[in-house]
Amino acid sequence: REAALDEQLARIERRGALPAGGFGDAVQDALAEPMAELFEEYAKALAAWPTACPDEPLDIAAPDASLRLDDWLGGMRRSADGARGRLLLQSSGLLKGQSYRRDKLLPAWVAHLAGHLGGESLTTVIVSKNGTVTLPPLPIEQALGCWAVLLDAWQQGLTRPLPLAAGCGFVWLGKGGRADTPATHDAFDAARAHYEDSDTDRGFRGERDGNPYLARAFADFGALWCDGEFARLADALLRPLDEALGAGKTGRAGKGDET
């Protein structure tokens, strides 16, 4: 581990990405600091899922045969009691303070759903620099339902921009927003601020300003709200991950990169 870490830091230095002299040494120390804990947590996860398994093929057609998923799931493991799991190592941080960075977990969530489509439950464990996140096994019928919703949204997204921004959607949910109830002022205002407000002095940039696609398609939160379609999409596409994280809240939060 140490040799691999030293080589990676040396590669970063050779490409000129570090300051010169002692400042560069300080940056290298800061980059290396969370790695020891990352390796330790990864070793614990390996011990909990001791048996390595081959990558699993995914070949899944939509019920109407309009779409077909052809891919592979890597990082597959088995626990001592035979439970099926997937172990991922991620170099960026997945927590900010004590909160999950839910938008960063969406790729793992989509693969987690796909891993259930063969009819066997799956636990996904993602070890990052500042926290370990567990996506718990789902009832197969729930996974199938979530997958059907994702496919439908994907098809709609081929025909028009869908009024949903992931970070903004999770802020909406976190403030109690729901599509089946009138918009609460707290949820609406928090989502609007996350989407539109930028403060360059504090280094904060609204989600719209950091995404040219969103800025072009939805100039302000009123456009993104789209008569409540934003809330309906957040409920359908993001709430299942939000609820799964609440059900499987395990792991640690510590130091590390929050970017």
PDB file of C-alpha atoms in Angstrom:
ATOM      1  CA  ARG A   1       0.000   0.000   0.000  1.00  0.00           C
ATOM      2  CA  GLU A   2       2.690   2.464   1.027  1.00  0.00           C
ATOM      3  CA  ALA A   3       4.684   1.884  -2.159  1.00  0.00           C
ATOM      4  CA  ALA A   4       1.581   2.380  -4.309  1.00  0.00           C
ATOM      5  CA  LEU A   5       0.716   5.569  -2.424  1.00  0.00           C
ATOM      6  CA  ASP A   6       4.255   6.932  -2.795  1.00  0.00           C
ATOM      7  CA  GLU A   7       4.231   6.185  -6.521  1.00  0.00           C
ATOM      8  CA  GLN A   8       0.896   7.930  -7.021  1.00  0.00           C
ATOM      9  CA  LEU A   9       2.072  11.015  -5.135  1.00  0.00           C
ATOM     10  CA  ALA A  10       5.250  11.057  -7.206  1.00  0.00           C
ATOM     11  CA  ARG A  11       3.167  10.855 -10.382  1.00  0.00           C
ATOM     12  CA  ILE A  12       1.117  13.863  -9.234  1.00  0.00           C
ATOM     13  CA  GLU A  13       4.328  15.766  -8.547  1.00  0.00           C
ATOM     14  CA  ARG A  14       5.843  14.918 -11.951  1.00  0.00           C
ATOM     15  CA  ARG A  15       2.859  16.292 -13.825  1.00  0.00           C
ATOM     16  CA  GLY A  16       3.323  19.650 -12.065  1.00  0.00           C
ATOM     17  CA  ALA A  17       0.131  19.523 -10.015  1.00  0.00           C
ATOM     18  CA  LEU A  18       1.862  20.367  -6.705  1.00  0.00           C
ATOM     19  CA  PRO A  19       3.483  23.585  -5.467  1.00  0.00           C
ATOM     20  CA  ALA A  20       7.258  23.787  -5.455  1.00  0.00           C
ATOM     21  CA  GLY A  21       9.509  23.087  -2.480  1.00  0.00           C
ATOM     22  CA  GLY A  22       8.205  22.660   1.040  1.00  0.00           C
ATOM     23  CA  PHE A  23       4.694  23.699   0.050  1.00  0.00           C
ATOM     24  CA  GLY A  24       4.525  20.689  -2.244  1.00  0.00           C
ATOM     25  CA  ASP A  25       5.660  18.406   0.597  1.00  0.00           C
ATOM     26  CA  ALA A  26       2.886  19.804   2.798  1.00  0.00           C
ATOM     27  CA  VAL A  27       0.270  19.163   0.107  1.00  0.00           C
ATOM     28  CA  GLN A  28       1.540  15.595  -0.328  1.00  0.00           C
ATOM     29  CA  ASP A  29       1.221  15.018   3.416  1.00  0.00           C
ATOM     30  CA  ALA A  30      -2.341  16.361   3.340  1.00  0.00           C
ATOM     31  CA  LEU A  31      -3.228  14.065   0.431  1.00  0.00           C
ATOM     32  CA  ALA A  32      -1.715  11.021   2.125  1.00  0.00           C
ATOM     33  CA  GLU A  33      -3.223  11.629   5.582  1.00  0.00           C
ATOM     34  CA  PRO A  34      -6.654  10.029   5.000  1.00  0.00           C
ATOM     35  CA  MET A  35      -5.223   7.103   3.030  1.00  0.00           C
ATOM     36  CA  ALA A  36      -4.145   5.055   6.049  1.00  0.00           C
ATOM     37  CA  GLU A  37      -7.683   5.156   7.438  1.00  0.00           C
ATOM     38  CA  LEU A  38      -9.085   4.365   3.994  1.00  0.00           C
ATOM     39  CA  PHE A  39      -6.893   1.268   3.715  1.00  0.00           C
ATOM     40  CA  GLU A  40      -7.839   0.217   7.255  1.00  0.00           C
ATOM     41  CA  GLU A  41     -11.557   0.516   6.558  1.00  0.00           C
ATOM     42  CA  TYR A  42     -11.173  -1.337   3.264  1.00  0.00           C
ATOM     43  CA  ALA A  43      -9.381  -4.177   5.065  1.00  0.00           C
ATOM     44  CA  LYS A  44     -12.298  -4.377   7.535  1.00  0.00           C
ATOM     45  CA  ALA A  45     -14.763  -4.523   4.661  1.00  0.00           C
ATOM     46  CA  LEU A  46     -12.772  -7.299   2.993  1.00  0.00           C
ATOM     47  CA  ALA A  47     -12.836  -9.259   6.249  1.00  0.00           C
ATOM     48  CA  ALA A  48     -16.624  -8.876   6.440  1.00  0.00           C
ATOM     49  CA  TRP A  49     -16.929 -10.085   2.830  1.00  0.00           C
ATOM     50  CA  PRO A  50     -14.026 -12.545   2.636  1.00  0.00           C
ATOM     51  CA  THR A  51     -14.810 -14.465  -0.543  1.00  0.00           C
ATOM     52  CA  ALA A  52     -14.010 -12.808  -3.875  1.00  0.00           C
ATOM     53  CA  CYS A  53     -16.389 -13.749  -6.697  1.00  0.00           C
ATOM     54  CA  PRO A  54     -16.159 -13.372 -10.475  1.00  0.00           C
ATOM     55  CA  ASP A  55     -17.691 -10.351 -12.148  1.00  0.00           C
ATOM     56  CA  GLU A  56     -21.352 -10.965 -12.912  1.00  0.00           C
ATOM     57  CA  PRO A  57     -22.880 -10.376 -16.360  1.00  0.00           C
ATOM     58  CA  LEU A  58     -26.025  -8.274 -16.642  1.00  0.00           C
ATOM     59  CA  ASP A  59     -28.262  -8.982 -19.606  1.00  0.00           C
ATOM     60  CA  ILE A  60     -31.691  -7.597 -18.854  1.00  0.00           C
ATOM     61  CA  ALA A  61     -34.425  -6.607 -21.289  1.00  0.00           C
ATOM     62  CA  ALA A  62     -37.301  -4.280 -20.489  1.00  0.00           C
ATOM     63  CA  PRO A  63     -40.712  -6.006 -20.373  1.00  0.00           C
ATOM     64  CA  ASP A  64     -41.646  -4.555 -23.767  1.00  0.00           C
ATOM     65  CA  ALA A  65     -38.161  -5.350 -25.172  1.00  0.00           C
ATOM     66  CA  SER A  66     -37.649  -1.676 -26.047  1.00  0.00           C
ATOM     67  CA  LEU A  67     -34.473  -1.455 -23.946  1.00  0.00           C
ATOM     68  CA  ARG A  68     -31.776  -3.937 -23.023  1.00  0.00           C
ATOM     69  CA  LEU A  69     -29.053  -3.644 -20.394  1.00  0.00           C
ATOM     70  CA  ASP A  70     -25.838  -5.454 -21.301  1.00  0.00           C
ATOM     71  CA  ASP A  71     -23.094  -4.865 -18.738  1.00  0.00           C
ATOM     72  CA  TRP A  72     -21.047  -6.352 -15.893  1.00  0.00           C
ATOM     73  CA  LEU A  73     -20.998  -5.961 -12.105  1.00  0.00           C
ATOM     74  CA  GLY A  74     -17.512  -5.988 -10.590  1.00  0.00           C
ATOM     75  CA  GLY A  75     -16.295  -6.075  -7.011  1.00  0.00           C
ATOM     76  CA  MET A  76     -18.545  -9.020  -6.143  1.00  0.00           C
ATOM     77  CA  ARG A  77     -18.041 -10.766  -2.784  1.00  0.00           C
ATOM     78  CA  ARG A  78     -19.681 -13.271  -0.437  1.00  0.00           C
ATOM     79  CA  SER A  79     -19.851 -13.076   3.338  1.00  0.00           C
ATOM     80  CA  ALA A  80     -19.034 -16.014   5.582  1.00  0.00           C
ATOM     81  CA  ASP A  81     -22.733 -16.944   5.698  1.00  0.00           C
ATOM     82  CA  GLY A  82     -23.059 -16.780   1.901  1.00  0.00           C
ATOM     83  CA  ALA A  83     -24.719 -13.379   1.565  1.00  0.00           C
ATOM     84  CA  ARG A  84     -24.068 -11.648  -1.731  1.00  0.00           C
ATOM     85  CA  GLY A  85     -22.281  -8.301  -1.689  1.00  0.00           C
ATOM     86  CA  ARG A  86     -20.431  -5.763  -3.782  1.00  0.00           C
ATOM     87  CA  LEU A  87     -17.435  -3.892  -2.372  1.00  0.00           C
ATOM     88  CA  LEU A  88     -16.290  -0.623  -3.947  1.00  0.00           C
ATOM     89  CA  LEU A  89     -13.336   1.624  -3.116  1.00  0.00           C
ATOM     90  CA  GLN A  90     -13.798   5.319  -3.902  1.00  0.00           C
ATOM     91  CA  SER A  91     -11.024   7.886  -3.584  1.00  0.00           C
ATOM     92  CA  SER A  92     -13.316  10.915  -3.136  1.00  0.00           C
ATOM     93  CA  GLY A  93     -15.363  11.575  -0.012  1.00  0.00           C
ATOM     94  CA  LEU A  94     -18.970  10.394   0.279  1.00  0.00           C
ATOM     95  CA  LEU A  95     -19.842  12.317   3.426  1.00  0.00           C
ATOM     96  CA  LYS A  96     -19.904  15.993   4.251  1.00  0.00           C
ATOM     97  CA  GLY A  97     -19.868  16.438   7.980  1.00  0.00           C
ATOM     98  CA  GLN A  98     -22.246  13.729   9.189  1.00  0.00           C
ATOM     99  CA  SER A  99     -24.393  13.761   6.042  1.00  0.00           C
ATOM    100  CA  TYR A 100     -24.272  11.528   3.001  1.00  0.00           C
ATOM    101  CA  ARG A 101     -23.423  13.180  -0.299  1.00  0.00           C
ATOM    102  CA  ARG A 102     -26.382  11.488  -1.925  1.00  0.00           C
ATOM    103  CA  ASP A 103     -25.824  12.852  -5.428  1.00  0.00           C
ATOM    104  CA  LYS A 104     -22.374  11.191  -5.450  1.00  0.00           C
ATOM    105  CA  LEU A 105     -23.985   7.851  -4.595  1.00  0.00           C
ATOM    106  CA  LEU A 106     -26.363   7.739  -7.563  1.00  0.00           C
ATOM    107  CA  PRO A 107     -24.049   5.668  -9.854  1.00  0.00           C
ATOM    108  CA  ALA A 108     -23.627   3.060  -7.110  1.00  0.00           C
ATOM    109  CA  TRP A 109     -27.396   3.111  -6.508  1.00  0.00           C
ATOM    110  CA  VAL A 110     -28.230   2.394 -10.152  1.00  0.00           C
ATOM    111  CA  ALA A 111     -25.786  -0.540 -10.167  1.00  0.00           C
ATOM    112  CA  HIS A 112     -27.218  -1.675  -6.812  1.00  0.00           C
ATOM    113  CA  LEU A 113     -30.700  -1.835  -8.317  1.00  0.00           C
ATOM    114  CA  ALA A 114     -29.414  -3.673 -11.381  1.00  0.00           C
ATOM    115  CA  GLY A 115     -27.721  -6.207  -9.127  1.00  0.00           C
ATOM    116  CA  HIS A 116     -31.122  -7.276  -7.782  1.00  0.00           C
ATOM    117  CA  LEU A 117     -32.725  -7.901 -11.163  1.00  0.00           C
ATOM    118  CA  GLY A 118     -31.604 -11.512 -11.336  1.00  0.00           C
ATOM    119  CA  GLY A 119     -33.719 -12.281  -8.260  1.00  0.00           C
ATOM    120  CA  GLU A 120     -31.013 -12.400  -5.554  1.00  0.00           C
ATOM    121  CA  SER A 121     -30.515  -9.722  -2.908  1.00  0.00           C
ATOM    122  CA  LEU A 122     -27.357  -7.599  -2.851  1.00  0.00           C
ATOM    123  CA  THR A 123     -25.574  -5.439  -0.290  1.00  0.00           C
ATOM    124  CA  THR A 124     -23.300  -2.715  -1.686  1.00  0.00           C
ATOM    125  CA  VAL A 125     -20.512  -1.311   0.492  1.00  0.00           C
ATOM    126  CA  ILE A 126     -18.643   1.792  -0.691  1.00  0.00           C
ATOM    127  CA  VAL A 127     -15.473   2.697   1.216  1.00  0.00           C
ATOM    128  CA  SER A 128     -14.337   6.287   0.685  1.00  0.00           C
ATOM    129  CA  LYS A 129     -11.726   8.626   2.149  1.00  0.00           C
ATOM    130  CA  ASN A 130     -14.082  10.073   4.729  1.00  0.00           C
ATOM    131  CA  GLY A 131     -16.737   7.442   5.267  1.00  0.00           C
ATOM    132  CA  THR A 132     -18.111   4.007   4.511  1.00  0.00           C
ATOM    133  CA  VAL A 133     -21.606   3.820   3.062  1.00  0.00           C
ATOM    134  CA  THR A 134     -23.779   0.704   2.941  1.00  0.00           C
ATOM    135  CA  LEU A 135     -26.687   0.249   0.548  1.00  0.00           C
ATOM    136  CA  PRO A 136     -28.768  -2.523   2.126  1.00  0.00           C
ATOM    137  CA  PRO A 137     -30.438  -5.368   0.246  1.00  0.00           C
ATOM    138  CA  LEU A 138     -33.870  -4.536  -1.134  1.00  0.00           C
ATOM    139  CA  PRO A 139     -37.000  -6.601  -1.615  1.00  0.00           C
ATOM    140  CA  ILE A 140     -36.783  -7.868  -5.177  1.00  0.00           C
ATOM    141  CA  GLU A 141     -40.181  -6.419  -6.111  1.00  0.00           C
ATOM    142  CA  GLN A 142     -39.091  -2.994  -4.871  1.00  0.00           C
ATOM    143  CA  ALA A 143     -35.873  -3.149  -6.917  1.00  0.00           C
ATOM    144  CA  LEU A 144     -37.830  -4.166 -10.015  1.00  0.00           C
ATOM    145  CA  GLY A 145     -40.245  -1.289  -9.507  1.00  0.00           C
ATOM    146  CA  CYS A 146     -37.454   1.265  -9.055  1.00  0.00           C
ATOM    147  CA  TRP A 147     -35.723  -0.086 -12.150  1.00  0.00           C
ATOM    148  CA  ALA A 148     -38.883   0.284 -14.254  1.00  0.00           C
ATOM    149  CA  VAL A 149     -39.193   3.912 -13.110  1.00  0.00           C
ATOM    150  CA  LEU A 150     -35.566   4.575 -14.055  1.00  0.00           C
ATOM    151  CA  LEU A 151     -36.057   3.101 -17.531  1.00  0.00           C
ATOM    152  CA  ASP A 152     -39.166   5.198 -18.089  1.00  0.00           C
ATOM    153  CA  ALA A 153     -37.348   8.371 -17.018  1.00  0.00           C
ATOM    154  CA  TRP A 154     -34.388   7.507 -19.252  1.00  0.00           C
ATOM    155  CA  GLN A 155     -36.689   7.175 -22.246  1.00  0.00           C
ATOM    156  CA  GLN A 156     -38.406  10.461 -21.439  1.00  0.00           C
ATOM    157  CA  GLY A 157     -35.016  12.114 -21.095  1.00  0.00           C
ATOM    158  CA  LEU A 158     -34.213  11.225 -24.694  1.00  0.00           C
ATOM    159  CA  THR A 159     -37.067  13.434 -25.875  1.00  0.00           C
ATOM    160  CA  ARG A 160     -36.831  16.480 -23.581  1.00  0.00           C
ATOM    161  CA  PRO A 161     -34.825  17.876 -20.654  1.00  0.00           C
ATOM    162  CA  LEU A 162     -36.318  16.484 -17.469  1.00  0.00           C
ATOM    163  CA  PRO A 163     -36.801  19.147 -14.744  1.00  0.00           C
ATOM    164  CA  LEU A 164     -34.647  17.545 -12.062  1.00  0.00           C
ATOM    165  CA  ALA A 165     -31.250  18.430 -10.595  1.00  0.00           C
ATOM    166  CA  ALA A 166     -29.905  15.734  -8.273  1.00  0.00           C
ATOM    167  CA  GLY A 167     -28.373  17.938  -5.575  1.00  0.00           C
ATOM    168  CA  CYS A 168     -31.397  20.232  -5.550  1.00  0.00           C
ATOM    169  CA  GLY A 169     -33.738  17.249  -5.415  1.00  0.00           C
ATOM    170  CA  PHE A 170     -32.035  15.806  -2.348  1.00  0.00           C
ATOM    171  CA  VAL A 171     -32.172  19.198  -0.621  1.00  0.00           C
ATOM    172  CA  TRP A 172     -35.916  19.267  -1.347  1.00  0.00           C
ATOM    173  CA  LEU A 173     -36.394  15.791   0.131  1.00  0.00           C
ATOM    174  CA  GLY A 174     -34.208  16.583   3.126  1.00  0.00           C
ATOM    175  CA  LYS A 175     -36.415  19.540   4.033  1.00  0.00           C
ATOM    176  CA  GLY A 176     -39.542  17.403   3.984  1.00  0.00           C
ATOM    177  CA  GLY A 177     -40.669  18.071   0.418  1.00  0.00           C
ATOM    178  CA  ARG A 178     -43.137  15.578  -1.036  1.00  0.00           C
ATOM    179  CA  ALA A 179     -44.949  15.497  -4.351  1.00  0.00           C
ATOM    180  CA  ASP A 180     -48.242  14.405  -2.773  1.00  0.00           C
ATOM    181  CA  THR A 181     -48.498  17.375  -0.396  1.00  0.00           C
ATOM    182  CA  PRO A 182     -48.459  21.133  -1.002  1.00  0.00           C
ATOM    183  CA  ALA A 183     -44.965  22.576  -1.263  1.00  0.00           C
ATOM    184  CA  THR A 184     -43.636  23.616   2.123  1.00  0.00           C
ATOM    185  CA  HIS A 185     -41.942  26.996   2.263  1.00  0.00           C
ATOM    186  CA  ASP A 186     -38.819  25.517   3.891  1.00  0.00           C
ATOM    187  CA  ALA A 187     -38.367  22.815   1.237  1.00  0.00           C
ATOM    188  CA  PHE A 188     -39.115  25.144  -1.667  1.00  0.00           C
ATOM    189  CA  ASP A 189     -36.850  27.933  -0.395  1.00  0.00           C
ATOM    190  CA  ALA A 190     -33.969  25.562   0.402  1.00  0.00           C
ATOM    191  CA  ALA A 191     -34.173  23.919  -3.027  1.00  0.00           C
ATOM    192  CA  ARG A 192     -34.360  27.293  -4.773  1.00  0.00           C
ATOM    193  CA  ALA A 193     -31.341  28.593  -2.865  1.00  0.00           C
ATOM    194  CA  HIS A 194     -29.327  25.453  -3.645  1.00  0.00           C
ATOM    195  CA  TYR A 195     -30.151  25.826  -7.326  1.00  0.00           C
ATOM    196  CA  GLU A 196     -29.816  29.586  -7.863  1.00  0.00           C
ATOM    197  CA  ASP A 197     -27.677  31.170  -5.162  1.00  0.00           C
ATOM    198  CA  SER A 198     -23.934  31.583  -5.559  1.00  0.00           C
ATOM    199  CA  ASP A 199     -21.457  33.197  -3.198  1.00  0.00           C
ATOM    200  CA  THR A 200     -18.013  33.433  -4.756  1.00  0.00           C
ATOM    201  CA  ASP A 201     -16.536  34.942  -1.588  1.00  0.00           C
ATOM    202  CA  ARG A 202     -17.452  31.807   0.368  1.00  0.00           C
ATOM    203  CA  GLY A 203     -16.696  29.489  -2.531  1.00  0.00           C
ATOM    204  CA  PHE A 204     -20.293  28.357  -2.965  1.00  0.00           C
ATOM    205  CA  ARG A 205     -21.802  28.010  -6.408  1.00  0.00           C
ATOM    206  CA  GLY A 206     -25.440  27.198  -7.059  1.00  0.00           C
ATOM    207  CA  GLU A 207     -26.094  23.913  -8.848  1.00  0.00           C
ATOM    208  CA  ARG A 208     -27.355  25.762 -11.927  1.00  0.00           C
ATOM    209  CA  ASP A 209     -24.183  27.848 -12.188  1.00  0.00           C
ATOM    210  CA  GLY A 210     -22.002  24.765 -12.014  1.00  0.00           C
ATOM    211  CA  ASN A 211     -23.857  22.905 -14.761  1.00  0.00           C
ATOM    212  CA  PRO A 212     -24.160  24.443 -18.269  1.00  0.00           C
ATOM    213  CA  TYR A 213     -26.888  21.945 -19.211  1.00  0.00           C
ATOM    214  CA  LEU A 214     -29.092  23.027 -16.309  1.00  0.00           C
ATOM    215  CA  ALA A 215     -28.348  26.719 -16.886  1.00  0.00           C
ATOM    216  CA  ARG A 216     -29.463  26.443 -20.493  1.00  0.00           C
ATOM    217  CA  ALA A 217     -32.538  24.261 -19.948  1.00  0.00           C
ATOM    218  CA  PHE A 218     -33.810  25.784 -16.671  1.00  0.00           C
ATOM    219  CA  ALA A 219     -32.769  29.381 -16.166  1.00  0.00           C
ATOM    220  CA  ASP A 220     -34.132  29.611 -12.621  1.00  0.00           C
ATOM    221  CA  PHE A 221     -35.819  27.432 -10.032  1.00  0.00           C
ATOM    222  CA  GLY A 222     -39.253  28.488 -11.260  1.00  0.00           C
ATOM    223  CA  ALA A 223     -38.458  26.884 -14.618  1.00  0.00           C
ATOM    224  CA  LEU A 224     -37.047  23.781 -12.916  1.00  0.00           C
ATOM    225  CA  TRP A 225     -40.108  23.483 -10.683  1.00  0.00           C
ATOM    226  CA  CYS A 226     -42.207  23.064 -13.840  1.00  0.00           C
ATOM    227  CA  ASP A 227     -45.644  23.013 -12.182  1.00  0.00           C
ATOM    228  CA  GLY A 228     -44.504  20.441  -9.651  1.00  0.00           C
ATOM    229  CA  GLU A 229     -42.902  17.945 -12.043  1.00  0.00           C
ATOM    230  CA  PHE A 230     -39.591  18.541 -10.254  1.00  0.00           C
ATOM    231  CA  ALA A 231     -41.159  17.278  -7.010  1.00  0.00           C
ATOM    232  CA  ARG A 232     -42.715  14.256  -8.720  1.00  0.00           C
ATOM    233  CA  LEU A 233     -39.396  13.278 -10.312  1.00  0.00           C
ATOM    234  CA  ALA A 234     -37.536  13.754  -7.031  1.00  0.00           C
ATOM    235  CA  ASP A 235     -40.054  11.456  -5.340  1.00  0.00           C
ATOM    236  CA  ALA A 236     -39.850   8.820  -8.053  1.00  0.00           C
ATOM    237  CA  LEU A 237     -36.120   8.809  -8.780  1.00  0.00           C
ATOM    238  CA  LEU A 238     -34.332  10.088  -5.665  1.00  0.00           C
ATOM    239  CA  ARG A 239     -36.492   9.190  -2.670  1.00  0.00           C
ATOM    240  CA  PRO A 240     -35.804   5.417  -2.926  1.00  0.00           C
ATOM    241  CA  LEU A 241     -32.059   6.048  -2.458  1.00  0.00           C
ATOM    242  CA  ASP A 242     -32.763   8.506   0.365  1.00  0.00           C
ATOM    243  CA  GLU A 243     -34.902   5.936   2.169  1.00  0.00           C
ATOM    244  CA  ALA A 244     -32.414   3.104   1.562  1.00  0.00           C
ATOM    245  CA  LEU A 245     -29.638   5.159   3.149  1.00  0.00           C
ATOM    246  CA  GLY A 246     -31.841   5.756   6.167  1.00  0.00           C
ATOM    247  CA  ALA A 247     -32.532   2.035   6.480  1.00  0.00           C
ATOM    248  CA  GLY A 248     -28.882   1.025   6.102  1.00  0.00           C
ATOM    249  CA  LYS A 249     -27.114   3.826   7.962  1.00  0.00           C
ATOM    250  CA  THR A 250     -23.843   2.263   8.989  1.00  0.00           C
ATOM    251  CA  GLY A 251     -20.195   3.128   8.663  1.00  0.00           C
ATOM    252  CA  ARG A 252     -18.052   5.965   9.825  1.00  0.00           C
ATOM    253  CA  ALA A 253     -17.558   9.643   9.236  1.00  0.00           C
ATOM    254  CA  GLY A 254     -14.138  11.152   9.643  1.00  0.00           C
ATOM    255  CA  LYS A 255     -11.578  13.433   8.141  1.00  0.00           C
ATOM    256  CA  GLY A 256     -10.973  13.595   4.458  1.00  0.00           C
ATOM    257  CA  ASP A 257     -11.743  15.307   1.244  1.00  0.00           C
ATOM    258  CA  GLU A 258     -15.327  16.573   0.968  1.00  0.00           C
ATOM    259  CA  THR A 259     -14.993  17.548  -2.682  1.00  0.00           C
TER     260      THR A 259
END
